[in-house]
Structures are given as structure tokens and as C-alpha cells.
mmCIF file with all atom_site columns, C-alpha atoms in Angstrom:
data_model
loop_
_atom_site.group_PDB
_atom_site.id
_atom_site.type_symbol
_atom_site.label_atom_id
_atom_site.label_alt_id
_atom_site.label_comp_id
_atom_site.label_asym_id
_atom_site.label_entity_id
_atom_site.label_seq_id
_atom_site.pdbx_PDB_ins_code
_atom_site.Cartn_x
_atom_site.Cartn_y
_atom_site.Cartn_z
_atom_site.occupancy
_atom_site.B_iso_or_equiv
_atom_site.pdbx_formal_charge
_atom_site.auth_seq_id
_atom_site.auth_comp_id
_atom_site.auth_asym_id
_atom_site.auth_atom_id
_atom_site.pdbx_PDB_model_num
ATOM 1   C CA . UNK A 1 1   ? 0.255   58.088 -69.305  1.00 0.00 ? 1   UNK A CA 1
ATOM 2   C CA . UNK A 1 2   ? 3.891   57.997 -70.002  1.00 0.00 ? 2   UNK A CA 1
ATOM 3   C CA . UNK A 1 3   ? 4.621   61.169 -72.037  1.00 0.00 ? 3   UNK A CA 1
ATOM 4   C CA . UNK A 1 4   ? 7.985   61.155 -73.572  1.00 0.00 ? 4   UNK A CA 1
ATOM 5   C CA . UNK A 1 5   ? 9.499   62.780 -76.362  1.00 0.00 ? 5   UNK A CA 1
ATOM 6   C CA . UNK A 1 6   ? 10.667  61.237 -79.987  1.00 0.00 ? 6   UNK A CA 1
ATOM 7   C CA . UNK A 1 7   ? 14.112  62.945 -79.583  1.00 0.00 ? 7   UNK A CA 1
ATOM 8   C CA . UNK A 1 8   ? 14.428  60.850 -76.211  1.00 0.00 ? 8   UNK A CA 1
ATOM 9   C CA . UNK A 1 9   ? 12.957  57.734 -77.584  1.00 0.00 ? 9   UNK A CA 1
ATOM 10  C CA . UNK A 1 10  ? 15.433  57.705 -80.824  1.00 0.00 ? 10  UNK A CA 1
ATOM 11  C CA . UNK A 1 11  ? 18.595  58.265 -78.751  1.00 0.00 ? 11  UNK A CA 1
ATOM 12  C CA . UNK A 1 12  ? 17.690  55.060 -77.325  1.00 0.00 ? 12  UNK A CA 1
ATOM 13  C CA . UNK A 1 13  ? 16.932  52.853 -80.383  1.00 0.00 ? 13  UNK A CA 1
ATOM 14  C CA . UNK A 1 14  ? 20.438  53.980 -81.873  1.00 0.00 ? 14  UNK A CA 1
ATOM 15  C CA . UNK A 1 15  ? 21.829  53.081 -77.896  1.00 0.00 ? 15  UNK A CA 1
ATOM 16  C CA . UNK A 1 16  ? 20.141  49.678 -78.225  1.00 0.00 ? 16  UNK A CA 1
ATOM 17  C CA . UNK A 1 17  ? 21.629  49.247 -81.805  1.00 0.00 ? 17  UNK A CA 1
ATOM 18  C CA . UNK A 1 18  ? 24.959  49.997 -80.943  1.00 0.00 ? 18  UNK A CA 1
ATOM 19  C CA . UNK A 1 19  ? 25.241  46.969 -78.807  1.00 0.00 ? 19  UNK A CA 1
ATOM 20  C CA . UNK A 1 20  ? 27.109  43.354 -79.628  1.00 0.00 ? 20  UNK A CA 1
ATOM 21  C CA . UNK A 1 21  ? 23.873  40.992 -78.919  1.00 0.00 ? 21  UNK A CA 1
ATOM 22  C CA . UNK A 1 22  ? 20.758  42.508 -78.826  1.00 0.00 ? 22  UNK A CA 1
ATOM 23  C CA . UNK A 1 23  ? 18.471  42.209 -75.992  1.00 0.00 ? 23  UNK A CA 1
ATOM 24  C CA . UNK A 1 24  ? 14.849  43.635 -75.130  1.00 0.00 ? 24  UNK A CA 1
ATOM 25  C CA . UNK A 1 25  ? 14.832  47.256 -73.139  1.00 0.00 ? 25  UNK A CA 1
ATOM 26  C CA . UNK A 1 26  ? 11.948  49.530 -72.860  1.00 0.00 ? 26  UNK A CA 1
ATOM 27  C CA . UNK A 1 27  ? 11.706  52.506 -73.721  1.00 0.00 ? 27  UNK A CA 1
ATOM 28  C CA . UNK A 1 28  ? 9.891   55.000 -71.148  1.00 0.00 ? 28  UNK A CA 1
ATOM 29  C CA . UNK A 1 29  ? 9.901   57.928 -69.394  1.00 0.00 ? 29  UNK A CA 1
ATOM 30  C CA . UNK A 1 30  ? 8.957   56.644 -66.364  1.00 0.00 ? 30  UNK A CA 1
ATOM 31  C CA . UNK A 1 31  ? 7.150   59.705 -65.183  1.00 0.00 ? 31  UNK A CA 1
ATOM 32  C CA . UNK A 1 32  ? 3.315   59.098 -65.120  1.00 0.00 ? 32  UNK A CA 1
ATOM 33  C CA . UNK A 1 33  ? 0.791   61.950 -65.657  1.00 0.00 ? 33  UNK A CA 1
ATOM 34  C CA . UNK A 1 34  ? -2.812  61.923 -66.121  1.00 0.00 ? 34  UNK A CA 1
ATOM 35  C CA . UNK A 1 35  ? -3.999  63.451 -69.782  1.00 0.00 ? 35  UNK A CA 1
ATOM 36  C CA . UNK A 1 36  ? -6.283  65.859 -67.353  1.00 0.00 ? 36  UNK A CA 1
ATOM 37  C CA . UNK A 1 37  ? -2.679  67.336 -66.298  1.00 0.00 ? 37  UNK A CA 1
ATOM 38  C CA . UNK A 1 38  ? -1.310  66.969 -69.743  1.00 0.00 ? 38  UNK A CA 1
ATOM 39  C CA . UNK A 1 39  ? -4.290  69.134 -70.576  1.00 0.00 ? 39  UNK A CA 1
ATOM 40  C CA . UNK A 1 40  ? -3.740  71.572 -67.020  1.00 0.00 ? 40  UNK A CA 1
ATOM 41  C CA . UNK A 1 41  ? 0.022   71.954 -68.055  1.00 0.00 ? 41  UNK A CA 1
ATOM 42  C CA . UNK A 1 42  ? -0.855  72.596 -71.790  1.00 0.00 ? 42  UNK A CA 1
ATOM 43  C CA . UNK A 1 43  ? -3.571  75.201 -70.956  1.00 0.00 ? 43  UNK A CA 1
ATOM 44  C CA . UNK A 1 44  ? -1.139  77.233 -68.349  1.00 0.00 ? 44  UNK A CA 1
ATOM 45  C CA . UNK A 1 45  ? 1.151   77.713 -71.032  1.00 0.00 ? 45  UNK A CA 1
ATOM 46  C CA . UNK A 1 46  ? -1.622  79.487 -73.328  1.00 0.00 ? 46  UNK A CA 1
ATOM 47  C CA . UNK A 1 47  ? -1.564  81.475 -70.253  1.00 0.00 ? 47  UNK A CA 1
ATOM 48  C CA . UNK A 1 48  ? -5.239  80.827 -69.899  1.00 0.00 ? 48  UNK A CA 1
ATOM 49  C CA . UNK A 1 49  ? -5.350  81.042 -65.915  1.00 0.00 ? 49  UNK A CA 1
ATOM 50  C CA . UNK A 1 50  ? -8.018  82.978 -64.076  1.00 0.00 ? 50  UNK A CA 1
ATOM 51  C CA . UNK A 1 51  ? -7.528  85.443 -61.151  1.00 0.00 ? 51  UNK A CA 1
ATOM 52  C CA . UNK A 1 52  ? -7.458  81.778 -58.829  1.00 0.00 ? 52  UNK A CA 1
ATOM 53  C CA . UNK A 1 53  ? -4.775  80.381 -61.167  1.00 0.00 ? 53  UNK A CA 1
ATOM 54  C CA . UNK A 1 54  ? -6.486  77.897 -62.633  1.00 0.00 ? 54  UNK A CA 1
ATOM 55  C CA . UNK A 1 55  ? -6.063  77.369 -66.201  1.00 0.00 ? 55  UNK A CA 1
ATOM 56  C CA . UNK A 1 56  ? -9.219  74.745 -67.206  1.00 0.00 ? 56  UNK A CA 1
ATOM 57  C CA . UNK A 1 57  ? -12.514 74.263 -65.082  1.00 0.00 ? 57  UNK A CA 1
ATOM 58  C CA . UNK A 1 58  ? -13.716 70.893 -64.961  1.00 0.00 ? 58  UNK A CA 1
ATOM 59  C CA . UNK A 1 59  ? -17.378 70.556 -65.145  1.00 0.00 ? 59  UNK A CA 1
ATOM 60  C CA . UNK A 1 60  ? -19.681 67.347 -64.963  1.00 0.00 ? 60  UNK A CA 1
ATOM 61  C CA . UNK A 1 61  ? -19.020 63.532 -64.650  1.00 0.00 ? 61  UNK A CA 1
ATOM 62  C CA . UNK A 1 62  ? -17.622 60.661 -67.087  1.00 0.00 ? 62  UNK A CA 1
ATOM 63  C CA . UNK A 1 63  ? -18.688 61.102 -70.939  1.00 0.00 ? 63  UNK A CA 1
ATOM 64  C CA . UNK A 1 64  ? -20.179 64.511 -69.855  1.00 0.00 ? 64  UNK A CA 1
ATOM 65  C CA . UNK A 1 65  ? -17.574 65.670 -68.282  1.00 0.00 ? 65  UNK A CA 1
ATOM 66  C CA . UNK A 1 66  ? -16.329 69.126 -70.148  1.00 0.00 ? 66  UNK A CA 1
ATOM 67  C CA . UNK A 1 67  ? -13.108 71.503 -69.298  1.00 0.00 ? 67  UNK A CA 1
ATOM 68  C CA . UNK A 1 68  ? -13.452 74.998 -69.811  1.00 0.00 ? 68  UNK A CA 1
ATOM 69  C CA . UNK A 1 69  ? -10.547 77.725 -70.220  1.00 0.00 ? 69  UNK A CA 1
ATOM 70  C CA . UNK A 1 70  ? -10.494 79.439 -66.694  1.00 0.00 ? 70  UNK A CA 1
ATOM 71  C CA . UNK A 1 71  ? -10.242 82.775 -68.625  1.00 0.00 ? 71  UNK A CA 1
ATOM 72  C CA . UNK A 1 72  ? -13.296 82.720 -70.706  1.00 0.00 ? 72  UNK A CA 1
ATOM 73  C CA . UNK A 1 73  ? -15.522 80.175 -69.780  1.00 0.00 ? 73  UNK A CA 1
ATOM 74  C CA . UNK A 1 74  ? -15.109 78.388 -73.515  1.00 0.00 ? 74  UNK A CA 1
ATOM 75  C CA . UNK A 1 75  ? -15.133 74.709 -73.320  1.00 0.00 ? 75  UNK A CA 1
ATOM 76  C CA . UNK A 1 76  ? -12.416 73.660 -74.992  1.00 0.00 ? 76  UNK A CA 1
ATOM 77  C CA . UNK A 1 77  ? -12.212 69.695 -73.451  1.00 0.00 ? 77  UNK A CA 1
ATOM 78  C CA . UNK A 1 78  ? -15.238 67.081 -74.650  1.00 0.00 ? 78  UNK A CA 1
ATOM 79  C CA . UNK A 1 79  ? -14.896 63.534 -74.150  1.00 0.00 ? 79  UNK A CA 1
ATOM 80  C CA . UNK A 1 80  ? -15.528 61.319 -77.215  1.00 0.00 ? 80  UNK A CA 1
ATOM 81  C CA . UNK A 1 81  ? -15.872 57.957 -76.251  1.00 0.00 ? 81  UNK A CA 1
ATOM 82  C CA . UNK A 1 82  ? -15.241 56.982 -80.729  1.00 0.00 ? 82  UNK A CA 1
ATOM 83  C CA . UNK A 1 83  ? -11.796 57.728 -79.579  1.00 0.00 ? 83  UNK A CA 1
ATOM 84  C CA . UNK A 1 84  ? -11.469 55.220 -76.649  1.00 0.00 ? 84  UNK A CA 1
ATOM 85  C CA . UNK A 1 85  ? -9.213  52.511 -77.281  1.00 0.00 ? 85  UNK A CA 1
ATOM 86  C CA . UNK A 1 86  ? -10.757 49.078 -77.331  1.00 0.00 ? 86  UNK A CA 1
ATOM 87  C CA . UNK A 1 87  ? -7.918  47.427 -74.501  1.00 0.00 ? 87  UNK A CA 1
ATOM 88  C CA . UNK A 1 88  ? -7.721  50.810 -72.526  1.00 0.00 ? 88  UNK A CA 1
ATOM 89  C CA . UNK A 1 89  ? -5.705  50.113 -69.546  1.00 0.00 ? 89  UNK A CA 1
ATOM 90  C CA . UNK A 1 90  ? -5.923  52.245 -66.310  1.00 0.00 ? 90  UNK A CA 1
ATOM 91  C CA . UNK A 1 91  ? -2.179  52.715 -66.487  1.00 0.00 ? 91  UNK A CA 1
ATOM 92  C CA . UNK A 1 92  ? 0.548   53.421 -68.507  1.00 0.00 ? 92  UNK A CA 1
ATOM 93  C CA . UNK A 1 93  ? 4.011   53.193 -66.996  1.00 0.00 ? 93  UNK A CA 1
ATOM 94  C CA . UNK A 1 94  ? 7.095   52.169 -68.457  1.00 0.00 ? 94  UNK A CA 1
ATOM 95  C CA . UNK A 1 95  ? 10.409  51.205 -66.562  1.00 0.00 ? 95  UNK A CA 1
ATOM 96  C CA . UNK A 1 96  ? 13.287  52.154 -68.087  1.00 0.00 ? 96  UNK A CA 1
ATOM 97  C CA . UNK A 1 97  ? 15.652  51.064 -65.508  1.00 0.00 ? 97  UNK A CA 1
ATOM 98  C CA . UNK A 1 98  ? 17.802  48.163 -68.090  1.00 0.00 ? 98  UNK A CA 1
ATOM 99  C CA . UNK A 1 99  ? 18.221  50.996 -70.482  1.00 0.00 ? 99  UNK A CA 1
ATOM 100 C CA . UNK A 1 100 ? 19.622  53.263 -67.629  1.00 0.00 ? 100 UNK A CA 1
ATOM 101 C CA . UNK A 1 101 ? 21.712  50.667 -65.966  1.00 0.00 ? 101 UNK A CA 1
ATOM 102 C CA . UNK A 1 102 ? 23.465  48.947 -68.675  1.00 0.00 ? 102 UNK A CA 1
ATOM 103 C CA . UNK A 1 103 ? 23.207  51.776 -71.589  1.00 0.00 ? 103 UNK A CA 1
ATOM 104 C CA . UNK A 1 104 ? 23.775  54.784 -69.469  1.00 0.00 ? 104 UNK A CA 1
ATOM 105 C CA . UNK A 1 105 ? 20.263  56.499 -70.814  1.00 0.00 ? 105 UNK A CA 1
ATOM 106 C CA . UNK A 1 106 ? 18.130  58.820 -69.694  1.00 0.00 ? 106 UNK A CA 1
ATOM 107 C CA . UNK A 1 107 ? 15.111  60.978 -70.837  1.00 0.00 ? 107 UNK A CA 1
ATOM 108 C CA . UNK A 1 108 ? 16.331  64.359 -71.144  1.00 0.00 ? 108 UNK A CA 1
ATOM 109 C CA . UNK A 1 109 ? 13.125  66.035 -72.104  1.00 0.00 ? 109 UNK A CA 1
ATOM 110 C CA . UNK A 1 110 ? 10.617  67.287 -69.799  1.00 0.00 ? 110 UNK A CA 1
ATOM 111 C CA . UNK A 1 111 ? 6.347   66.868 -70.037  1.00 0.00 ? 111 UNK A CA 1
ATOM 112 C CA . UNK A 1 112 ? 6.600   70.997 -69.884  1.00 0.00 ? 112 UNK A CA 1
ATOM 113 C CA . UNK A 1 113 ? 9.305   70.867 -72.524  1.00 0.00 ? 113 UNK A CA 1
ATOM 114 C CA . UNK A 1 114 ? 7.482   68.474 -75.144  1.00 0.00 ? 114 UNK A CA 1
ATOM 115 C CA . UNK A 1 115 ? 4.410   70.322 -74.145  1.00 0.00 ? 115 UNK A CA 1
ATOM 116 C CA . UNK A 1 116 ? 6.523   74.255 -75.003  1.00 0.00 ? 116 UNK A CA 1
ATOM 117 C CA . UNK A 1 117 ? 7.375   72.683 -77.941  1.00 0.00 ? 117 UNK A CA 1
ATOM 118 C CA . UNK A 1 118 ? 4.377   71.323 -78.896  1.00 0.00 ? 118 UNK A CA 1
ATOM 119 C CA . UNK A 1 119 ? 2.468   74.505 -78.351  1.00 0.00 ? 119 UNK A CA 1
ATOM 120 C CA . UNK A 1 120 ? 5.203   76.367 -80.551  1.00 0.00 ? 120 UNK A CA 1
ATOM 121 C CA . UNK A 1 121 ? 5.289   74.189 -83.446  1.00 0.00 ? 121 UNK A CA 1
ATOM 122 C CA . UNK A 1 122 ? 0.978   74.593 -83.764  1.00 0.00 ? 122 UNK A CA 1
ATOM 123 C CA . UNK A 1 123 ? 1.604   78.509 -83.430  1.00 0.00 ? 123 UNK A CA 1
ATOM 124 C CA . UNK A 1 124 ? 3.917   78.322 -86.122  1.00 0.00 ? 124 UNK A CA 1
ATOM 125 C CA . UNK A 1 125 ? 2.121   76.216 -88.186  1.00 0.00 ? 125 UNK A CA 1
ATOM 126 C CA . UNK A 1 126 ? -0.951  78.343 -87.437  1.00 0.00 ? 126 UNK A CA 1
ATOM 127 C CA . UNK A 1 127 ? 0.705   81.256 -88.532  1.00 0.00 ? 127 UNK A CA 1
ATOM 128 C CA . UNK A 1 128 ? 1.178   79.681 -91.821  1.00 0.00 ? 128 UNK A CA 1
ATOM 129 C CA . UNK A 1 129 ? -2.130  79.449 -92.295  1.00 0.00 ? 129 UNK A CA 1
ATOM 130 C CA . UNK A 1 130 ? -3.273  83.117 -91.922  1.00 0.00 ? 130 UNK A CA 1
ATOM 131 C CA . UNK A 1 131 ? -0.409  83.491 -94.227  1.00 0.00 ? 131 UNK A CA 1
ATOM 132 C CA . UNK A 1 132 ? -2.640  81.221 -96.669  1.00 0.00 ? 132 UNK A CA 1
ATOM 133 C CA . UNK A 1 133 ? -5.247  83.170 -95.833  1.00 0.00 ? 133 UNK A CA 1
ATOM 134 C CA . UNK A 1 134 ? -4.016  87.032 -96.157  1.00 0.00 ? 134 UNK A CA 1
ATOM 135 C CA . UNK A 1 135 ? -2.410  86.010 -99.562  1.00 0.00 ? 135 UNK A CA 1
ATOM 136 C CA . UNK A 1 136 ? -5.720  84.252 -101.069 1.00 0.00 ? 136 UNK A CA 1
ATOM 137 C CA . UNK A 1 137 ? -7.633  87.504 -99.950  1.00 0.00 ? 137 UNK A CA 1
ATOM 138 C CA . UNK A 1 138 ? -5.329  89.730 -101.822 1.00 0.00 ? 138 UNK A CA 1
ATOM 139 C CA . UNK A 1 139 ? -5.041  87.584 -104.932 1.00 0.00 ? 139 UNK A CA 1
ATOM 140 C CA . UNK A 1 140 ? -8.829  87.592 -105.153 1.00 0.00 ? 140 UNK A CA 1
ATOM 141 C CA . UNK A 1 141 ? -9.231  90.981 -104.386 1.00 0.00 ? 141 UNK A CA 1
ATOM 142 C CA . UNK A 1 142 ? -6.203  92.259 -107.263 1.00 0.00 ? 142 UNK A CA 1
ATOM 143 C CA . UNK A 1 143 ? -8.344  90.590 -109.538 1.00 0.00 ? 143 UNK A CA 1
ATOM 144 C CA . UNK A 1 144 ? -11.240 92.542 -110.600 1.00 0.00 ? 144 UNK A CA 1
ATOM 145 C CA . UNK A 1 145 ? -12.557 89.705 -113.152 1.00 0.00 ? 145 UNK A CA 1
ATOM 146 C CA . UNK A 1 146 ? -13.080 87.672 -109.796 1.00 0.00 ? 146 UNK A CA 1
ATOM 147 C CA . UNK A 1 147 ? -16.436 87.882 -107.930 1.00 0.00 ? 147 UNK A CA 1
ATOM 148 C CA . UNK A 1 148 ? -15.676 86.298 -104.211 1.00 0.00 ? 148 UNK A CA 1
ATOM 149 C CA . UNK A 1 149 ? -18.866 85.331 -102.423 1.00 0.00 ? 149 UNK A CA 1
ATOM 150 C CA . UNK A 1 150 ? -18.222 84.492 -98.547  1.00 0.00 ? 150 UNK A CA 1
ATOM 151 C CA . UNK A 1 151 ? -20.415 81.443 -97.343  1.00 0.00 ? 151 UNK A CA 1
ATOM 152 C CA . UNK A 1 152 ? -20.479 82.372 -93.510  1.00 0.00 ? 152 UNK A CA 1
ATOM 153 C CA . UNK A 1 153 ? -18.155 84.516 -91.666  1.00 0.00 ? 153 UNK A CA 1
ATOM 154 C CA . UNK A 1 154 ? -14.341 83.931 -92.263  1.00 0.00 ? 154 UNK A CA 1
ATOM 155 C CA . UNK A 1 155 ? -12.343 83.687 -88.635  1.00 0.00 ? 155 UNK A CA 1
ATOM 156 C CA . UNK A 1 156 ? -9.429  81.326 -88.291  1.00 0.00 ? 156 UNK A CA 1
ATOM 157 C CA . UNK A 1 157 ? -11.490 78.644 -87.390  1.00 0.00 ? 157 UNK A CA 1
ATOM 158 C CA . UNK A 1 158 ? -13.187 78.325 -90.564  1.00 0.00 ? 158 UNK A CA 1
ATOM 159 C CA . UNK A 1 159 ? -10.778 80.364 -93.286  1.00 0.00 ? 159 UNK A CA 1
ATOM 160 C CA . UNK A 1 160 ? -10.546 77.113 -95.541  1.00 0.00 ? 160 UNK A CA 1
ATOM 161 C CA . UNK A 1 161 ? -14.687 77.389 -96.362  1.00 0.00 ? 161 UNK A CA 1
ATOM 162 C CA . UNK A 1 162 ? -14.973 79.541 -99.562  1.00 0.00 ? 162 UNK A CA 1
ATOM 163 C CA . UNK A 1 163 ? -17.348 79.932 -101.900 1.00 0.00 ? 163 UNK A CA 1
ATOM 164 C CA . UNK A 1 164 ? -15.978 81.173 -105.503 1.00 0.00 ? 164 UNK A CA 1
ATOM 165 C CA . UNK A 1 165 ? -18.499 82.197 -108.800 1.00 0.00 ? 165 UNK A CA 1
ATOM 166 C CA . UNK A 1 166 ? -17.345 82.557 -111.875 1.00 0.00 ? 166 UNK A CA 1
ATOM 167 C CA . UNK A 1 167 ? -13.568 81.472 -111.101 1.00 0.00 ? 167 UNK A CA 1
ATOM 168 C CA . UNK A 1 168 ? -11.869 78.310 -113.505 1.00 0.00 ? 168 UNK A CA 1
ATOM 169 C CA . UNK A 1 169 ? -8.805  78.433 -111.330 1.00 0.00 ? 169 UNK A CA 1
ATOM 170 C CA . UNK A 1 170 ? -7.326  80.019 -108.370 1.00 0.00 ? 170 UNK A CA 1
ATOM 171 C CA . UNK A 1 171 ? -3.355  79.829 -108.379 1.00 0.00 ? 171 UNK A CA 1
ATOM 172 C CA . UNK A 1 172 ? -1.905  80.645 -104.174 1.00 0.00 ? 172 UNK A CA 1
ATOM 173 C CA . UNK A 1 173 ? 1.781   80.100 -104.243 1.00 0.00 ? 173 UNK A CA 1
ATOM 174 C CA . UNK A 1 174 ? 2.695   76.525 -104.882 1.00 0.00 ? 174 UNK A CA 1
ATOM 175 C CA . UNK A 1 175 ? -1.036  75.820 -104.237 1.00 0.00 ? 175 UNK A CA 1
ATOM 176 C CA . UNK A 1 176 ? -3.070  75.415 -107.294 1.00 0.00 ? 176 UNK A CA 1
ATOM 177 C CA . UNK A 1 177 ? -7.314  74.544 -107.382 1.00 0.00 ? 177 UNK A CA 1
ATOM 178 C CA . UNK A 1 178 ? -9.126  73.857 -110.305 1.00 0.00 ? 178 UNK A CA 1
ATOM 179 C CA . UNK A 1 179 ? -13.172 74.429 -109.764 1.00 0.00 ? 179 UNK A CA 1
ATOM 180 C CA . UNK A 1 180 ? -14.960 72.263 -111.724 1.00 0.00 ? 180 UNK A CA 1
ATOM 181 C CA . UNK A 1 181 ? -18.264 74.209 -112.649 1.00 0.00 ? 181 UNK A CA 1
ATOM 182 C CA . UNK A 1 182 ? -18.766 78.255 -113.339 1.00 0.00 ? 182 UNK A CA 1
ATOM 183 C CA . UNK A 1 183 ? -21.491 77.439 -110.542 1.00 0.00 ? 183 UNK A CA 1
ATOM 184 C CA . UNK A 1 184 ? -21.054 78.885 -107.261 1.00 0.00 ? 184 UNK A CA 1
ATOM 185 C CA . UNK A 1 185 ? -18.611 75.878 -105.873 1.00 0.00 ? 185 UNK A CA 1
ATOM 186 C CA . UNK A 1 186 ? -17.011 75.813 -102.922 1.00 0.00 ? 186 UNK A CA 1
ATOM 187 C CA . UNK A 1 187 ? -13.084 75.435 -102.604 1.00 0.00 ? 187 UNK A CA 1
ATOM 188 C CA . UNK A 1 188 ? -10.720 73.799 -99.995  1.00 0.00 ? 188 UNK A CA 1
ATOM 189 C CA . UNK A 1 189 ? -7.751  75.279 -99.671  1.00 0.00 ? 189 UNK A CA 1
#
């Protein structure tokens, strides 16, 4: 693949636009990696190396092929083949070379920068969520009238499965449910 980042990619569209007569370029990195090292570099910045340094273990052949985290044998990689593409091509390699010769472009964003970035913007986001998730708790719990029933265990892989009795409404910041039944429901947030 040709990773490359928006930022990179836009700079160039407003380049091309700028010009007198328009004319085809393409915009690429140029720098080919394999989603297995997309995956590699992603993992060793969870910081999810072993004592040998490596960050996944890959285990098994084609569609059962499986990477696990180095550090605690989780597999955290599956193949899906429903997400192949119907024209997959072997490789994906743009040349940018017209856009650097005559427009004076470059990519200035590294595959370790989009992939820091990346990473930062899901722990942020994921932050957000236990947010979500400490406020609904104490809501529910400063309201005696409300009887909270947990279906399951609640981690932060599954804090969005609740199951509420007796409650018409439940009111979380600019997030409002309505239950439809006084039945034990369950509710999405």
C-alpha cells in the first residue's frame, strides 16, 4: 500500500488548482508498505513488544492466518475475507514525480507520523467514552428512583450494553434516550 496522509494529499489538490490549465498529476506517497508492517509499526507504538522486540506474532497461513500482541499472547489480527476488495491488486504504488517536478510538492508526513497520530486521536476519542461511561454510572446511581440491572460484565469493550427497569428516560449531557417499555429494555448509548 501507499499510506499517505489527508493533510499531504490536500496541499496538493489546492497546488493542482492553483495552476493556469489543468492537467492530470497523481497524488502518492510513493513509499510502499505492506498492511502487515502498517500493523508491526502500529503495534510498536502501543508499546506491545516482547523481551525479543517483537510487537505482533504471526501465526498460521492465508484466511487463517492470526497476529497476536507479542506481550500477551491476545490475537488482535483476523483476516476477513467479506472485507476483500473485489479488483484487489497485488500492488499499490503511486508516482508522484509530475507533482514534484513541475509543482514543487512533496509528502511531508511520515507512515510513523500518520500512524502517532492515528493512535492519539482513538486514545482521545476513547477517553471520551469512559467519560460517557463514568458520568452515566453516577447519574444512575444519584438517582435512587432508578433500579440499574447490568446484562454481563461492563469493561470498555462492552460499556454501551445496558439493561435499564423501570426507567422512561435517561438524560447524559447532550445525550438524551427515551426507553420505550417499563420492561427491562436494553439501551445504546
Amino acid at each position: 500500500r501507499d499510506w499517505g496522509h489527508a493533510k499531504d494529499y490536500v496541499e496538493m489538490q489546492w497546488l493542482m488548482l492553483q495552476q493556469d490549465r489543468p492537467k492530470d498529476y497523481v497524488i502518492a506517497t510513493g513509499r510502499q508498505e505492506s498492511v502487515r508492517t502498517f500493523i508491526e509499526l502500529s503495534a510498536n507504538k502501543l508499546g506491545w513488544q516482547n523481551s525479543k522486540g517483537s510487537s505482533i506474532i504471526w501465526e498460521g497461513e492465508g484466511l487463517n492466518e492470526v497476529g497476536r500482541r507479542a506481550d500477551t499472547d491476545q490475537i488482535v489480527v483476523k483476516i476477513d475475507s467479506r472485507y476483500f476488495r473485489p479488483t484487489e491488486v497485488d500492488e499499490l504504488l503511486g508516482d508522484s514525480s509530475k507533482a514534484r517536478d513541475k509543482l514543487n510538492w512533496l509528502p511531508r508526513i511520515s507512515i510513523n507520523e500518520l500512524i502517532n497520530e492515528m493512535i492519539e486521536e482513538d486514545s482521545k476519542e476513547s477517553k471520551k467514552e469512559v467519560k460517557l461511561y463514568d458520568n452515566f454510572l453516577t447519574i444512575i446511581s444519584s438517582n435512587p428512583k432508578v433500579k440499574i440491572e447490568i446484562s454481563g460484565s461492563i469493561n470498555l469493550s462492552n460499556i454501551n450494553k445496558f439493561a435499564i427497569k423501570g426507567v422512561h428516560y435517561i438524560s447524559i449531557g447532550d445525550l438524551t434516550k427515551n426507553i420505550e417499555s417499563k420492561d427491562l429494555s436494553m439501551l445504546t448509548v
